[in-house]
CSV table of C-alpha atoms in Angstrom, one decimal:
chain,number,residue,atom,x,y,z
A,43,UNK,CA,34.4,10.1,-28.4
A,44,UNK,CA,31.1,9.8,-29.4
A,45,UNK,CA,29.6,7.4,-26.8
A,46,UNK,CA,27.0,8.9,-24.6
A,47,UNK,CA,27.0,8.7,-20.9
A,48,UNK,CA,24.4,6.4,-19.0
A,49,UNK,CA,22.9,9.2,-17.0
A,50,UNK,CA,21.7,11.0,-20.0
A,51,UNK,CA,18.8,8.4,-20.2
A,52,UNK,CA,17.4,10.3,-17.3
A,53,UNK,CA,18.1,13.7,-18.3
A,54,UNK,CA,15.5,15.7,-20.4
A,55,UNK,CA,16.7,18.5,-22.9
A,56,UNK,CA,16.1,21.8,-22.6
A,57,UNK,CA,13.7,21.3,-19.3
A,58,UNK,CA,14.5,23.9,-16.3
A,59,UNK,CA,17.7,23.2,-14.6
A,60,UNK,CA,16.6,23.1,-11.0
A,61,UNK,CA,14.0,20.4,-12.1
A,62,UNK,CA,16.6,18.2,-13.5
A,63,UNK,CA,16.8,14.7,-11.6
A,64,UNK,CA,20.1,14.6,-9.4
A,65,UNK,CA,21.8,12.1,-11.6
A,66,UNK,CA,22.0,14.9,-14.2
A,67,UNK,CA,23.9,17.6,-12.0
A,68,UNK,CA,26.9,17.8,-9.8
A,69,UNK,CA,26.0,19.8,-6.1
A,70,UNK,CA,28.7,21.0,-3.9
A,71,UNK,CA,27.7,19.4,-0.8
A,72,UNK,CA,27.1,21.7,2.2
A,73,UNK,CA,27.3,19.5,5.4
A,74,UNK,CA,27.0,22.4,7.4
A,75,UNK,CA,23.2,23.2,6.8
A,76,UNK,CA,21.1,22.6,9.5
A,77,UNK,CA,19.1,19.6,9.6
A,78,UNK,CA,15.5,19.7,8.4
A,79,UNK,CA,15.9,23.2,7.4
A,80,UNK,CA,15.7,24.4,3.9
A,81,UNK,CA,19.1,25.0,2.4
A,82,UNK,CA,20.4,26.2,-1.1
A,83,UNK,CA,23.1,24.1,-3.1
A,84,UNK,CA,25.3,25.2,-5.8
A,85,UNK,CA,25.2,22.8,-8.6
A,86,UNK,CA,26.5,22.2,-12.2
A,87,UNK,CA,25.1,20.4,-14.9
A,88,UNK,CA,26.9,17.3,-16.3
A,89,UNK,CA,28.6,17.1,-19.5
A,90,UNK,CA,26.3,16.9,-22.4
A,91,UNK,CA,23.5,18.1,-20.5
A,92,UNK,CA,21.4,20.9,-21.8
A,93,UNK,CA,19.1,22.8,-19.4
A,94,UNK,CA,17.5,26.2,-19.3
A,95,UNK,CA,16.6,28.9,-16.6
A,96,UNK,CA,13.3,30.5,-16.1
A,97,UNK,CA,13.9,32.8,-18.9
A,98,UNK,CA,14.6,30.2,-21.4
A,99,UNK,CA,18.4,30.9,-21.6
A,100,UNK,CA,21.0,27.8,-21.5
A,101,UNK,CA,22.4,27.6,-18.2
A,102,UNK,CA,25.5,25.8,-16.4
A,103,UNK,CA,25.6,26.9,-12.9
A,104,UNK,CA,22.2,27.0,-10.9
A,105,UNK,CA,21.0,26.6,-7.6
A,106,UNK,CA,18.8,24.0,-6.1
A,107,UNK,CA,16.9,24.5,-2.9
A,108,UNK,CA,16.3,21.3,-0.8
A,109,UNK,CA,15.8,20.1,2.7
A,110,UNK,CA,18.7,19.2,4.4
A,111,UNK,CA,19.1,15.7,5.4
A,112,UNK,CA,20.9,12.5,4.2
A,113,UNK,CA,18.8,10.4,1.7
A,114,UNK,CA,18.3,7.2,4.5
A,115,UNK,CA,16.5,10.2,6.6
A,116,UNK,CA,13.8,10.9,4.1
A,117,UNK,CA,10.1,10.2,4.6
A,118,UNK,CA,9.2,6.5,3.1
A,119,UNK,CA,7.4,8.0,0.3
A,120,UNK,CA,10.5,9.5,-1.3
A,121,UNK,CA,12.1,6.2,-1.8
A,122,UNK,CA,11.3,2.7,-3.3
A,123,UNK,CA,12.8,-0.4,-1.4
A,124,UNK,CA,13.3,-4.0,-2.4
A,125,UNK,CA,10.4,-6.3,-0.9
A,126,UNK,CA,11.0,-9.8,0.7
A,127,UNK,CA,8.8,-12.5,0.2
A,128,UNK,CA,10.3,-15.2,2.9
A,129,UNK,CA,9.9,-13.2,5.9
A,130,UNK,CA,7.1,-14.2,8.7
A,131,UNK,CA,5.1,-11.0,9.7
A,132,UNK,CA,3.2,-12.8,12.5
A,133,UNK,CA,6.2,-13.4,15.0
A,134,UNK,CA,7.3,-11.9,18.1
A,135,UNK,CA,9.2,-9.7,17.9
A,136,UNK,CA,8.1,-8.6,14.7
A,137,UNK,CA,10.5,-9.9,12.1
A,138,UNK,CA,12.5,-7.5,9.9
A,139,UNK,CA,14.6,-7.9,6.8
A,140,UNK,CA,17.6,-6.2,4.8
A,141,UNK,CA,16.1,-4.0,2.0
A,142,UNK,CA,18.0,-1.9,-0.9
A,143,UNK,CA,16.2,1.4,-1.1
A,144,UNK,CA,16.7,3.6,-3.7
A,145,UNK,CA,15.9,7.5,-3.7
A,146,UNK,CA,13.1,8.7,-6.3
A,147,UNK,CA,14.2,10.5,-9.3
A,148,UNK,CA,12.6,14.1,-8.4
A,149,UNK,CA,14.0,14.1,-4.8
A,150,UNK,CA,17.3,15.8,-3.8
A,151,UNK,CA,19.2,15.0,-0.5
A,152,UNK,CA,22.7,14.3,0.6
A,153,UNK,CA,24.8,11.3,0.8
A,154,UNK,CA,24.3,7.9,-1.1
A,155,UNK,CA,20.9,7.7,-3.1
A,156,UNK,CA,21.1,3.8,-2.9
A,157,UNK,CA,21.4,2.7,1.0
A,158,UNK,CA,20.7,-0.7,2.9
A,159,UNK,CA,17.5,-0.2,5.4
A,160,UNK,CA,16.1,-2.8,8.0
A,161,UNK,CA,12.2,-3.1,7.3
A,162,UNK,CA,9.6,-4.7,8.9
A,163,UNK,CA,8.2,-7.5,7.1
A,164,UNK,CA,4.5,-6.3,6.1
A,165,UNK,CA,2.8,-8.0,3.5
A,166,UNK,CA,-0.6,-9.8,3.2
A,167,UNK,CA,-1.8,-12.8,1.9
A,168,UNK,CA,-5.5,-11.9,1.2
A,169,UNK,CA,-6.9,-13.2,4.8
A,170,UNK,CA,-9.2,-11.1,6.9
A,171,UNK,CA,-8.9,-11.3,10.6
A,172,UNK,CA,-12.7,-10.8,10.8
A,173,UNK,CA,-13.3,-13.6,8.7
A,174,UNK,CA,-11.0,-15.7,11.0
A,175,UNK,CA,-12.7,-14.7,14.1
A,176,UNK,CA,-16.2,-15.2,12.8
A,177,UNK,CA,-15.1,-19.0,11.9
A,178,UNK,CA,-13.7,-19.5,15.1
A,179,UNK,CA,-16.7,-18.6,17.0
A,180,UNK,CA,-19.3,-20.3,14.7
A,181,UNK,CA,-17.3,-23.2,13.3
A,182,UNK,CA,-14.2,-23.5,15.3
A,183,UNK,CA,-15.3,-26.6,16.8
A,184,UNK,CA,-14.8,-28.3,13.3
A,185,UNK,CA,-11.4,-26.5,12.7
A,186,UNK,CA,-12.9,-23.8,9.9
A,187,UNK,CA,-10.8,-21.2,11.3
A,188,UNK,CA,-7.5,-23.1,10.9
A,189,UNK,CA,-8.7,-24.5,7.6
A,190,UNK,CA,-9.1,-21.0,6.3
A,191,UNK,CA,-6.1,-19.8,8.0
A,192,UNK,CA,-4.1,-22.8,6.1
A,193,UNK,CA,-3.1,-24.5,8.8
A,194,UNK,CA,-4.4,-27.9,7.8
A,195,UNK,CA,-2.8,-30.3,10.5
A,196,UNK,CA,-4.4,-28.2,13.1
A,197,UNK,CA,-7.8,-28.0,11.3
A,198,UNK,CA,-7.6,-31.6,10.8
A,199,UNK,CA,-7.1,-32.0,14.7
A,200,UNK,CA,-9.8,-29.8,15.6
A,201,UNK,CA,-12.0,-31.5,13.4
A,202,UNK,CA,-11.5,-35.0,14.8
A,203,UNK,CA,-11.2,-34.1,18.2
A,204,UNK,CA,-14.6,-31.8,18.0
A,205,UNK,CA,-12.7,-28.7,18.8
A,206,UNK,CA,-10.7,-30.4,21.7
A,207,UNK,CA,-13.8,-31.0,23.4
A,208,UNK,CA,-14.5,-27.2,23.2
A,209,UNK,CA,-11.5,-26.1,24.9
A,210,UNK,CA,-9.3,-25.8,22.0
A,211,UNK,CA,-12.2,-23.8,20.2
A,212,UNK,CA,-12.3,-21.4,23.3
A,213,UNK,CA,-8.5,-21.1,23.2
A,214,UNK,CA,-8.7,-20.3,19.3
A,215,UNK,CA,-11.1,-17.8,19.7
A,216,UNK,CA,-8.9,-15.9,22.3
A,217,UNK,CA,-5.7,-16.6,20.0
A,218,UNK,CA,-7.3,-15.3,16.8
A,219,UNK,CA,-9.3,-12.4,18.7
A,220,UNK,CA,-5.8,-10.9,19.9
A,221,UNK,CA,-3.8,-11.6,16.7
A,222,UNK,CA,-1.9,-14.2,18.1
A,223,UNK,CA,-2.5,-17.0,15.7
A,224,UNK,CA,-2.6,-15.6,11.9
A,225,UNK,CA,-2.0,-17.2,8.4
A,226,UNK,CA,0.0,-20.2,7.9
A,227,UNK,CA,2.2,-18.2,5.0
A,228,UNK,CA,3.1,-15.6,7.8
A,229,UNK,CA,1.6,-12.9,6.2
A,230,UNK,CA,-0.4,-10.1,7.8
A,231,UNK,CA,-4.5,-9.9,8.1
A,232,UNK,CA,-6.1,-7.3,5.8
């Protein structure tokens, strides 16, 4: 058959074998390695993949050195996860969402390279905490802080009640100061 396997799009030709992406090789899994310690794995290139060693000779069997750990245990910089745009970051306890994470091509690890992970909601809509606090202190009686945060109903309530005759204004200064009141879209402050 002349059909090219799907993994070939990620496999460079005639590169160093030990630098190939994990999709281009098959390695004997050494589950007896000590977690967090360097380990050596015996690997073989997949069919149709051509690679060389340091002396520029074609090679099929080689070893790969990596840290002994499962893919889901990697540092957050070693994988990419899907983002959620419908989660609220300003909630107590802080909300989490289910993400699907994929290990970056140049990272070697044990187990599945695509895995689920519970991540904290962590996105921002561009609102600054310092601006919200300054508005609350200076123009809070007119509802400027609530208008800035996108909370229009509360802003109108403060505007027409003169900040709850000052009481609502003082409470909002405290609530914004400690970060309890945040943007209406549920994002984090910058």
